[in-house]
Short mmCIF file of C-alpha atoms in Angstrom, two decimals:
data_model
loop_
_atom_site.label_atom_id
_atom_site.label_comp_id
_atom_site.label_asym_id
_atom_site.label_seq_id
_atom_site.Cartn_x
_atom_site.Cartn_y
_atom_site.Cartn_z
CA UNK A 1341 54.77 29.94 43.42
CA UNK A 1342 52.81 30.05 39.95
CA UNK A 1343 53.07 25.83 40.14
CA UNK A 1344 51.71 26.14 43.78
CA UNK A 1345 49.16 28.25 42.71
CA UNK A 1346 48.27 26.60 39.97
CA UNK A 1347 47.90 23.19 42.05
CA UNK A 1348 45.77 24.46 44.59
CA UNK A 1349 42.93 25.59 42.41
CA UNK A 1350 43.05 22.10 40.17
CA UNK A 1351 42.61 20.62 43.90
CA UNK A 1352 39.61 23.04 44.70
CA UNK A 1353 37.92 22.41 41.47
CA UNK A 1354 38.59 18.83 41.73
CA UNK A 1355 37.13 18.83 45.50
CA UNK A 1356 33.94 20.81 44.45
CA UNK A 1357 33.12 18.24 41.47
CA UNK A 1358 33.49 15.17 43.61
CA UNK A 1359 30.99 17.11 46.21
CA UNK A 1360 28.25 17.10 43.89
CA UNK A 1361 26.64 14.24 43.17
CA UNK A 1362 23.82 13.34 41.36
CA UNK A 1363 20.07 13.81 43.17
CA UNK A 1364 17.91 12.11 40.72
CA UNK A 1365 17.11 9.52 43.10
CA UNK A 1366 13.38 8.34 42.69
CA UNK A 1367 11.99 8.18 46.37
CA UNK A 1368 8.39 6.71 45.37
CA UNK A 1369 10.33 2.87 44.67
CA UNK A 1370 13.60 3.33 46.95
CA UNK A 1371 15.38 0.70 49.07
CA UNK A 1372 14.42 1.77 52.09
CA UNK A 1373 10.58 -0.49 51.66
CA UNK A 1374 8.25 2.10 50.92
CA UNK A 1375 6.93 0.95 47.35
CA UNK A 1376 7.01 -2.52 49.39
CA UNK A 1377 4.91 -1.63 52.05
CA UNK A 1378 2.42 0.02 49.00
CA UNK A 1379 2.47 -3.01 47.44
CA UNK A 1380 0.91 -5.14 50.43
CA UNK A 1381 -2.63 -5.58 49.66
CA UNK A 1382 -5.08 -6.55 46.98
CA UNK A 1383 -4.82 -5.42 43.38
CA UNK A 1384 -7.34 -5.07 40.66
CA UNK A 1385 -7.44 -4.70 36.70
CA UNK A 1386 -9.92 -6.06 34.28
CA UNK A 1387 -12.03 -7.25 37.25
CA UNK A 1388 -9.14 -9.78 38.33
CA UNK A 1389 -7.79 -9.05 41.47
CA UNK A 1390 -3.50 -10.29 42.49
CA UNK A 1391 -2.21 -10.27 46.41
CA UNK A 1392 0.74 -9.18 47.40
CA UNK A 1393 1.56 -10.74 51.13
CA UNK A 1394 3.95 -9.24 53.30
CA UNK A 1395 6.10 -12.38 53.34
CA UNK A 1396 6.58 -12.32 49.29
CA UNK A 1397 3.62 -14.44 48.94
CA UNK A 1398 0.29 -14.03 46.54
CA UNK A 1399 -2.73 -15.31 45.19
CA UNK A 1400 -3.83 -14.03 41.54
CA UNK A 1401 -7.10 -14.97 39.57
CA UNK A 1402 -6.14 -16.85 36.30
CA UNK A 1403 -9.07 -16.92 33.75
CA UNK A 1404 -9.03 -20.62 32.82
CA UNK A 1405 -10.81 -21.92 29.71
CA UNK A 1406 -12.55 -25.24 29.47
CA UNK A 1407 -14.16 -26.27 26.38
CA UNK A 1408 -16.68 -23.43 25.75
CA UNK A 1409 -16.66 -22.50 29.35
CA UNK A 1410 -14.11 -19.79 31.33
CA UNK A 1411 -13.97 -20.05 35.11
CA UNK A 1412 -11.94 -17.31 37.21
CA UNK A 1413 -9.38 -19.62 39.52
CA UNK A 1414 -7.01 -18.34 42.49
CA UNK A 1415 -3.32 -19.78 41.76
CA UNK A 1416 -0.42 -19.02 44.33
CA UNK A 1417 2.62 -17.09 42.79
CA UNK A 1418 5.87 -15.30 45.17
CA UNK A 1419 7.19 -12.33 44.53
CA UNK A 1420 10.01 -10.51 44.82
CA UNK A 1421 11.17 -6.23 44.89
CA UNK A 1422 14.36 -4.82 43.94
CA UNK A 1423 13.92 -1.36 43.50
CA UNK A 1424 11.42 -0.64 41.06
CA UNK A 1425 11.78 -3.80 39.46
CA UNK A 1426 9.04 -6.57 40.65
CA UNK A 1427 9.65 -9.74 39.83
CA UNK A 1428 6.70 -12.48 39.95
CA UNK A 1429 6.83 -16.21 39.67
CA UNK A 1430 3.00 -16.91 38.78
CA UNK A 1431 2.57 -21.06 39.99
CA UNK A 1432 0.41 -21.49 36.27
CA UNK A 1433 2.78 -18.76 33.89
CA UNK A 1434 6.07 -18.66 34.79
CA UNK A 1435 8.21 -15.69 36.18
CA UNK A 1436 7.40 -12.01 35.05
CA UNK A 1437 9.37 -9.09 35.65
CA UNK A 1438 7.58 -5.46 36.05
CA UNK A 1439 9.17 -1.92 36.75
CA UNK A 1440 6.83 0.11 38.81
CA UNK A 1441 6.35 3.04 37.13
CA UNK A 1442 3.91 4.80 39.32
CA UNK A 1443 2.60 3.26 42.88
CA UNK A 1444 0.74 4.87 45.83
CA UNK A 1445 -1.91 3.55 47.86
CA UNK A 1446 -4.93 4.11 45.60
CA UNK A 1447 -2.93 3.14 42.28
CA UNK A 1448 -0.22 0.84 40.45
CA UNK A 1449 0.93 1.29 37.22
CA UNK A 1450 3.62 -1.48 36.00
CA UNK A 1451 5.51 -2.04 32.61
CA UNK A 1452 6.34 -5.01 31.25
CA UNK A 1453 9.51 -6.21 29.78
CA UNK A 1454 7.86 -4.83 26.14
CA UNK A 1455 6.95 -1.81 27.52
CA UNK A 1456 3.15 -2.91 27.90
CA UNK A 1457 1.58 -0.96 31.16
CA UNK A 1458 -0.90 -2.38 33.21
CA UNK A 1459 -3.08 0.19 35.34
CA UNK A 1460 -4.07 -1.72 39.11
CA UNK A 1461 -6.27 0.10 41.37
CA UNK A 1462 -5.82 -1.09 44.85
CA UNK A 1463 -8.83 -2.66 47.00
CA UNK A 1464 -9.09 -0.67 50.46
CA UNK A 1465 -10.33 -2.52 53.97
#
């Protein structure tokens, strides 16, 4: 009767461990496409401005440097969300990879891969 006993409440406990689970979910950048419908639109920092299109499409303004001379050129680049993590594949630098720190539909804060944030403020209308 003692084994019995004894059995019963190791089950319990075990039963009431495996019913708790973690809740330390982040909601702001879940899978569900919240933090991708945020991201749709026009971005700004340092008086650049990056698109985001619905269809994991963009335009961002490259400074490019001729000579003596700088001129501020559009250049396509596709993106892609997993999560928090965004990765972009710029058409003139390559592929980058960002974790959205913060995003709602006034700001954007994203970190790169050495922990360098950038602060976006989004364009409205």
């Amino acid at each position: 009767m003692k084994l019995l006993a004894k059995n019963v409440l190791v089950f319990m406990l075990l039963m009431c461990l495996v019913g708790c689970s973690s809740d330390n979910e982040d909601n702001s950048s879940d899978n569900d496409g919240t933090s991708r419908e945020l991201l749709i639109g026009t971005w700004t920092i340092d008086e650049t401005d990056i698109i985001f299109n619905e269809d994991g499409t963009g335009e961002s303004q490259v400074y490019v440097y001729d000579d003596s001379d700088e001129d501020l050129q559009w250049h396509r680049l596709s993106w892609r969300l997993d999560s928090d993590v965004l990765t972009i594949n710029f058409s003139v630098t390559g592929t980058s990879i960002f974790q959205i720190i913060e995003i709602d539909n006034k700001s954007m804060v994203l970190q790169d891969s050495n922990g360098i944030r950038r602060n976006y403020t989004k364009k409205q209308g």
